[in-house]
Amino acid sequence: MADAFGPGLLHRVLTQLPVGMGPEAIAIDTRRRRAFVACARSDAVTALDLERHTTIWQAPVGREPIPIIFDAPTERLFTADARSDTVTVLDARTGERLTQIPVGAYPAGLGYHPGLRRIFCGDTAASTISVVDVDRLMPVGTIPAELGAGSIAIDLRRGRGYCANFMAASLTVFDAATLRPLGRIGVGRGPCKVVADAVTDQLYVANSLENMVMRISLADGRIRDRIPVERAPVGLTTSGDGRHVYVCNRGAGTVSVLDARDGSETHRIAVGRGPGDCAVDPVTGRLLVSNAGSGTLTVVDRPWLAGPDRPATHPAVGRRLPDFALPDLHTGRIRTTREWAEKKYVINFFASW
């Protein structure tokens, strides 16, 4: 379907898959062609076949799982269970629960450093970041943050982490290896999701209470700009080539598509009710959007592709009409270019057939 918001852009909604109540974060296993959705109101994770668009399994976890991480080397899933104060570990192949790891109060965000084999958990009510060893399945440290600590992004190039503090309107910056706090960046109100994009070397922050996305340089921590979107942006992701940013507007039921080069919003995609987060399938380039209010996963086919070329216009369009003086066949009066330009008479085109 063509989107009316942006000129010449196309997207196609392939399907709306039921996944469970309150779906939030999405993780993808590219090798086995599976998507995993944390369903916060079902207290479960749903595994989907990305080719057949069918459910493979649904597994119980802790209470209110919001974020989810997939660790490819071990084929394990990690969910932060906000109301259980735990991280649940599942076997991604079968959905079997392997263990539950205690973390800080109300964990609502997860970050992942595959090289260090660590997961970082934003503890919203504790104002801390819990650090979990992915292989030993145990907590190995705690980093101080601020009130509302949640979503976490990792800059793999520099080994830095960024934790969004929802209530403090800030980001806590830390060293992922030493666990040492490195500073604080003030951002807009209600930062819900933070994503580090390695291609553009930028950090994106969705500020849900200000209806905008901030772009921050990963090199020097400076705020580049603030991009307005629709109501209550709570989730976002970037395309694999870094050219586009997709923002889930929970209060509008849409996804804003941003051009990463200039920050402009190119078009919007209507999805389900209350979209919470999204992910791009690296194999097909399709966008997956979780709809917390609809209990569904929207699958969108390549929403960043340009549509067909616009029809060519005649070269005379827009140019000045040449001078003329012709007799009106009805009255015999001489009609001129000036009369045509001033619209002093009208030609009935239908009468000429």
Coordinates of C-alpha atoms in Angstrom, one line a residue:
M1 CA 0.0 0.0 0.0
A2 CA 1.1 3.6 -0.6
D3 CA 1.3 5.8 2.4
A4 CA -0.3 9.2 2.1
F5 CA 2.1 10.9 4.4
G6 CA 5.2 10.7 2.3
P7 CA 5.5 11.2 -1.5
G8 CA 6.3 8.2 -3.6
L9 CA 6.9 5.8 -0.6
L10 CA 5.5 2.3 -0.4
H11 CA 5.0 -0.3 2.3
R12 CA 2.9 -3.4 2.5
V13 CA 1.5 -5.0 5.7
L14 CA 1.8 -8.7 5.2
T15 CA 0.0 -10.0 8.2
Q16 CA -1.1 -9.4 11.8
L17 CA -0.1 -12.4 14.0
P18 CA -1.7 -13.1 17.4
V19 CA 1.1 -13.6 20.0
G20 CA -0.4 -13.0 23.4
M21 CA -1.4 -10.2 25.7
G22 CA 0.7 -7.1 25.9
P23 CA 3.5 -7.9 23.5
E24 CA 6.6 -5.7 23.9
A25 CA 10.2 -6.4 22.9
I26 CA 11.2 -8.6 19.9
A27 CA 14.3 -10.7 19.4
I28 CA 15.2 -12.6 16.1
D29 CA 17.1 -15.8 15.5
T30 CA 18.2 -15.4 11.9
R31 CA 19.7 -18.9 11.5
R32 CA 16.5 -20.8 12.6
R33 CA 14.2 -18.0 11.2
R34 CA 12.4 -17.4 14.4
A35 CA 11.1 -14.3 16.2
F36 CA 10.6 -14.2 19.9
V37 CA 8.1 -11.8 21.5
A38 CA 8.0 -10.9 25.2
C39 CA 4.3 -10.8 26.2
A40 CA 4.1 -8.7 29.3
R41 CA 0.4 -9.4 30.2
S42 CA 0.7 -13.1 29.4
D43 CA 3.8 -13.5 31.5
A44 CA 5.2 -15.5 28.6
V45 CA 7.4 -15.5 25.5
T46 CA 6.0 -16.5 22.2
A47 CA 8.2 -18.1 19.5
L48 CA 7.1 -17.6 15.8
D49 CA 8.2 -19.1 12.5
L50 CA 9.2 -16.1 10.3
E51 CA 8.6 -18.0 7.1
R52 CA 5.3 -19.7 7.8
H53 CA 4.0 -17.0 10.2
T54 CA 2.9 -19.6 12.7
T55 CA 3.4 -20.0 16.5
I56 CA 6.1 -22.6 17.5
W57 CA 5.8 -22.5 21.2
Q58 CA 4.8 -20.2 24.1
A59 CA 6.7 -20.5 27.4
P60 CA 6.0 -19.0 30.8
V61 CA 8.6 -16.7 32.4
G62 CA 8.4 -14.3 35.3
R63 CA 5.7 -11.7 35.8
E64 CA 5.5 -8.9 33.2
P65 CA 8.4 -9.6 30.9
I66 CA 9.2 -6.4 28.9
P67 CA 12.6 -6.7 27.2
I68 CA 14.1 -9.8 25.6
I69 CA 17.6 -10.7 24.4
F70 CA 18.7 -13.6 22.1
D71 CA 22.2 -15.0 22.6
A72 CA 23.1 -16.8 19.4
P73 CA 26.2 -18.8 20.7
T74 CA 24.2 -20.6 23.4
E75 CA 20.7 -20.3 21.7
R76 CA 19.3 -18.9 24.9
L77 CA 16.7 -16.2 25.6
F78 CA 16.8 -13.7 28.4
T79 CA 13.8 -11.7 29.6
A80 CA 13.7 -9.1 32.3
D81 CA 10.6 -9.8 34.4
A82 CA 9.6 -6.4 35.9
R83 CA 7.2 -7.7 38.6
S84 CA 9.3 -10.7 39.6
D85 CA 12.7 -8.8 39.9
T86 CA 14.3 -11.6 37.9
V87 CA 15.9 -12.4 34.5
T88 CA 14.4 -15.6 33.1
V89 CA 16.6 -17.8 30.8
L90 CA 14.9 -20.0 28.2
D91 CA 16.2 -22.5 25.7
A92 CA 15.3 -20.8 22.4
R93 CA 14.9 -24.1 20.6
T94 CA 12.3 -25.6 22.9
G95 CA 11.1 -22.8 25.3
E96 CA 12.3 -24.8 28.3
R97 CA 13.0 -22.6 31.3
L98 CA 16.7 -23.0 32.4
T99 CA 16.9 -20.7 35.4
Q100 CA 15.8 -17.4 36.9
I101 CA 18.5 -14.9 38.0
P102 CA 17.6 -12.3 40.7
V103 CA 18.3 -8.7 39.8
G104 CA 17.3 -5.2 41.1
A105 CA 13.7 -4.0 41.7
Y106 CA 11.4 -3.8 38.6
P107 CA 13.9 -4.6 35.8
A108 CA 12.4 -3.0 32.6
G109 CA 15.4 -2.9 30.2
L110 CA 18.2 -5.1 28.8
G111 CA 21.4 -4.4 27.0
Y112 CA 23.8 -7.0 25.5
H113 CA 27.5 -7.1 24.9
P114 CA 28.3 -10.3 23.0
G115 CA 32.0 -9.9 23.2
L116 CA 32.1 -9.5 27.0
R117 CA 29.4 -12.1 27.4
R118 CA 27.3 -9.8 29.5
I119 CA 23.8 -8.7 29.8
F120 CA 23.0 -5.3 31.5
C121 CA 19.6 -5.0 33.2
G122 CA 18.0 -1.6 34.0
D123 CA 16.4 -1.8 37.4
T124 CA 13.7 0.9 37.3
A125 CA 12.8 1.1 41.0
A126 CA 16.3 0.5 42.3
S127 CA 18.0 3.1 40.2
T128 CA 20.7 0.6 39.3
I129 CA 22.0 -1.6 36.4
S130 CA 22.5 -5.3 37.2
V131 CA 25.2 -7.1 35.3
V132 CA 24.6 -10.8 34.4
D133 CA 27.2 -13.2 33.0
V134 CA 25.6 -14.9 30.0
D135 CA 27.6 -18.1 30.2
R136 CA 27.7 -18.6 34.0
L137 CA 24.1 -17.4 34.4
M138 CA 24.7 -15.4 37.5
P139 CA 24.9 -11.7 38.5
V140 CA 28.5 -10.3 38.5
G141 CA 28.1 -6.6 39.4
T142 CA 25.9 -3.5 39.9
I143 CA 26.3 0.0 38.4
P144 CA 24.6 3.0 39.9
A145 CA 22.1 4.8 37.7
E146 CA 19.2 7.1 38.3
L147 CA 15.5 6.8 39.0
G148 CA 13.6 5.0 36.3
A149 CA 16.6 3.0 34.9
G150 CA 15.4 1.0 32.0
S151 CA 16.4 0.6 28.3
I152 CA 20.1 0.0 27.7
A153 CA 22.2 0.4 24.5
I154 CA 25.8 -0.7 24.0
D155 CA 28.3 1.1 21.8
L156 CA 30.4 -2.0 20.9
R157 CA 33.1 0.1 19.2
R158 CA 34.0 2.0 22.4
G159 CA 32.7 -0.5 25.0
R160 CA 30.3 2.1 26.5
G161 CA 26.8 1.5 27.8
Y162 CA 23.9 4.0 27.9
C163 CA 21.0 3.5 30.3
A164 CA 17.8 5.5 29.9
N165 CA 16.5 6.8 33.2
F166 CA 12.8 7.5 32.6
M167 CA 12.0 9.6 35.6
A168 CA 15.3 11.4 35.7
A169 CA 15.2 12.4 32.1
S170 CA 18.8 11.3 31.6
L171 CA 21.2 8.7 30.3
T172 CA 23.7 7.0 32.6
V173 CA 27.0 6.4 30.7
F174 CA 29.2 3.5 31.9
D175 CA 32.2 1.4 30.9
A176 CA 30.9 -2.1 29.9
A177 CA 34.2 -3.8 30.8
T178 CA 35.1 -2.2 34.2
L179 CA 31.5 -1.3 35.1
R180 CA 32.6 2.2 36.0
P181 CA 30.1 5.1 35.6
L182 CA 31.4 7.6 33.1
G183 CA 28.9 10.4 33.4
R184 CA 25.4 11.6 32.7
I185 CA 23.6 13.1 29.6
G186 CA 20.5 15.1 30.1
V187 CA 17.8 14.2 27.6
G188 CA 14.1 14.9 27.0
R189 CA 11.3 13.8 29.4
G190 CA 10.4 10.1 29.6
P191 CA 13.2 8.4 27.7
C192 CA 11.8 4.9 27.0
K193 CA 14.1 3.4 24.5
V194 CA 17.8 4.0 23.6
V195 CA 19.5 2.4 20.5
A196 CA 23.1 2.7 19.4
D197 CA 23.6 2.5 15.6
A198 CA 27.1 1.4 14.6
V199 CA 26.7 2.5 10.9
T200 CA 25.9 6.1 11.6
D201 CA 27.8 6.2 15.0
Q202 CA 24.8 7.8 16.6
L203 CA 22.6 7.1 19.6
Y204 CA 18.8 7.4 19.3
V205 CA 16.6 8.2 22.3
A206 CA 12.8 7.9 22.2
N207 CA 11.4 10.6 24.6
S208 CA 7.8 9.4 25.2
L209 CA 6.6 12.4 27.1
E210 CA 7.8 15.0 24.6
N211 CA 6.8 13.1 21.4
M212 CA 10.3 13.3 19.9
V213 CA 13.5 11.3 19.1
M214 CA 16.9 12.7 20.0
R215 CA 20.1 12.0 18.1
I216 CA 23.4 12.0 20.0
S217 CA 26.9 11.6 18.7
L218 CA 28.5 8.4 20.1
A219 CA 31.9 10.0 19.4
D220 CA 31.6 13.0 21.7
G221 CA 28.2 12.7 23.4
R222 CA 26.8 15.9 21.9
I223 CA 23.1 16.1 21.1
R224 CA 22.7 16.6 17.4
D225 CA 19.0 17.3 17.1
R226 CA 15.5 16.6 18.3
I227 CA 13.1 15.0 15.8
P228 CA 9.3 15.4 16.3
V229 CA 7.2 12.2 15.9
E230 CA 3.7 11.2 16.9
R231 CA 2.2 10.6 20.4
A232 CA 4.2 8.6 23.0
P233 CA 7.1 7.1 21.2
V234 CA 8.2 4.2 23.3
G235 CA 10.2 1.9 21.0
L236 CA 12.6 2.2 18.1
T237 CA 15.1 0.4 15.9
T238 CA 17.3 1.1 13.0
S239 CA 17.7 -0.6 9.6
G240 CA 20.8 -2.7 9.0
D241 CA 22.3 -0.2 6.6
G242 CA 21.8 2.7 9.1
R243 CA 19.7 4.7 6.6
H244 CA 16.3 4.5 8.4
V245 CA 15.0 4.7 12.0
Y246 CA 11.6 3.2 12.9
V247 CA 9.8 4.7 15.9
C248 CA 6.8 3.1 17.6
N249 CA 4.2 5.8 18.5
R250 CA 2.2 4.0 21.2
G251 CA -0.4 6.8 21.5
A252 CA -1.0 7.0 17.8
G253 CA -0.9 3.3 16.6
T254 CA 1.7 4.1 14.0
V255 CA 5.4 3.7 13.2
S256 CA 7.3 6.8 12.1
V257 CA 9.9 6.2 9.5
L258 CA 12.8 8.6 9.7
D259 CA 15.6 9.3 7.2
A260 CA 18.8 9.0 9.2
R261 CA 20.7 11.4 7.0
D262 CA 18.7 14.5 7.8
G263 CA 16.2 13.3 10.5
S264 CA 13.2 14.0 8.4
E265 CA 10.1 11.8 8.8
T266 CA 9.5 10.2 5.4
H267 CA 6.2 8.4 6.1
R268 CA 4.1 6.6 8.7
I269 CA 2.9 3.1 8.9
A270 CA -0.5 2.2 10.5
V271 CA -0.1 -0.9 12.7
G272 CA -2.1 -2.3 15.7
R273 CA -3.1 -0.6 18.9
G274 CA -0.4 0.6 21.3
P275 CA 2.8 -0.4 19.4
G276 CA 5.5 -1.0 21.9
D277 CA 8.7 -2.0 20.1
C278 CA 10.0 -3.1 16.7
A279 CA 12.8 -5.0 15.0
V280 CA 14.1 -5.5 11.5
D281 CA 14.6 -9.1 10.2
P282 CA 18.2 -8.9 8.7
V283 CA 17.4 -11.7 6.2
T284 CA 14.2 -10.2 4.5
G285 CA 14.4 -6.6 5.7
R286 CA 10.9 -6.8 7.0
L287 CA 9.8 -4.8 9.9
L288 CA 8.2 -6.5 12.9
V289 CA 6.1 -4.4 15.2
S290 CA 4.6 -5.6 18.6
N291 CA 1.2 -4.1 19.4
A292 CA 0.6 -4.2 23.1
G293 CA -3.0 -3.1 22.8
S294 CA -3.9 -5.6 20.1
G295 CA -1.9 -8.6 21.2
T296 CA -0.5 -8.9 17.7
L297 CA 2.7 -8.7 15.8
T298 CA 2.5 -6.7 12.5
V299 CA 4.8 -7.8 9.7
V300 CA 5.6 -5.0 7.2
D301 CA 7.4 -5.7 3.9
R302 CA 10.3 -3.3 3.2
P303 CA 8.8 0.0 4.4
W304 CA 11.7 2.1 3.3
L305 CA 11.6 1.3 -0.5
A306 CA 10.6 4.1 -2.8
G307 CA 7.5 3.7 -4.8
P308 CA 7.1 3.9 -8.6
D309 CA 8.4 6.9 -10.4
R310 CA 5.9 9.8 -10.8
P311 CA 4.3 10.2 -14.2
A312 CA 6.3 12.5 -16.5
T313 CA 4.8 16.0 -17.1
H314 CA 4.6 17.7 -20.4
P315 CA 7.5 20.2 -20.9
A316 CA 5.0 23.0 -21.5
V317 CA 3.5 22.6 -18.1
G318 CA 4.3 25.7 -15.9
R319 CA 5.5 27.8 -18.8
R320 CA 3.9 31.1 -20.0
L321 CA 1.1 30.7 -22.5
P322 CA 2.2 32.2 -25.9
D323 CA 0.5 35.3 -27.1
F324 CA -2.5 34.8 -29.4
A325 CA -5.6 36.7 -30.7
L326 CA -8.4 34.4 -32.0
P327 CA -12.1 35.0 -32.8
D328 CA -14.6 33.4 -30.5
L329 CA -16.6 31.0 -32.7
H330 CA -19.8 31.7 -30.8
T331 CA -19.8 35.5 -30.7
G332 CA -17.0 36.5 -33.1
R333 CA -15.3 38.5 -30.4
I334 CA -11.5 38.5 -30.5
R335 CA -10.1 36.6 -27.5
T336 CA -6.5 37.3 -26.3
T337 CA -3.9 35.8 -24.2
R338 CA -4.6 38.4 -21.4
E339 CA -8.3 37.4 -21.3
W340 CA -7.2 33.7 -20.9
A341 CA -4.7 34.6 -18.1
E342 CA -7.3 36.6 -16.3
K343 CA -9.9 33.8 -16.6
K344 CA -12.5 36.2 -18.1
Y345 CA -14.2 33.3 -20.0
V346 CA -14.3 29.5 -19.7
I347 CA -14.0 26.9 -22.4
N348 CA -16.3 24.0 -22.0
F349 CA -14.1 21.0 -22.9
F350 CA -16.9 18.5 -22.8
A351 CA -18.8 20.5 -25.5
S352 CA -15.8 20.0 -27.9
W353 CA -16.2 16.3 -28.1

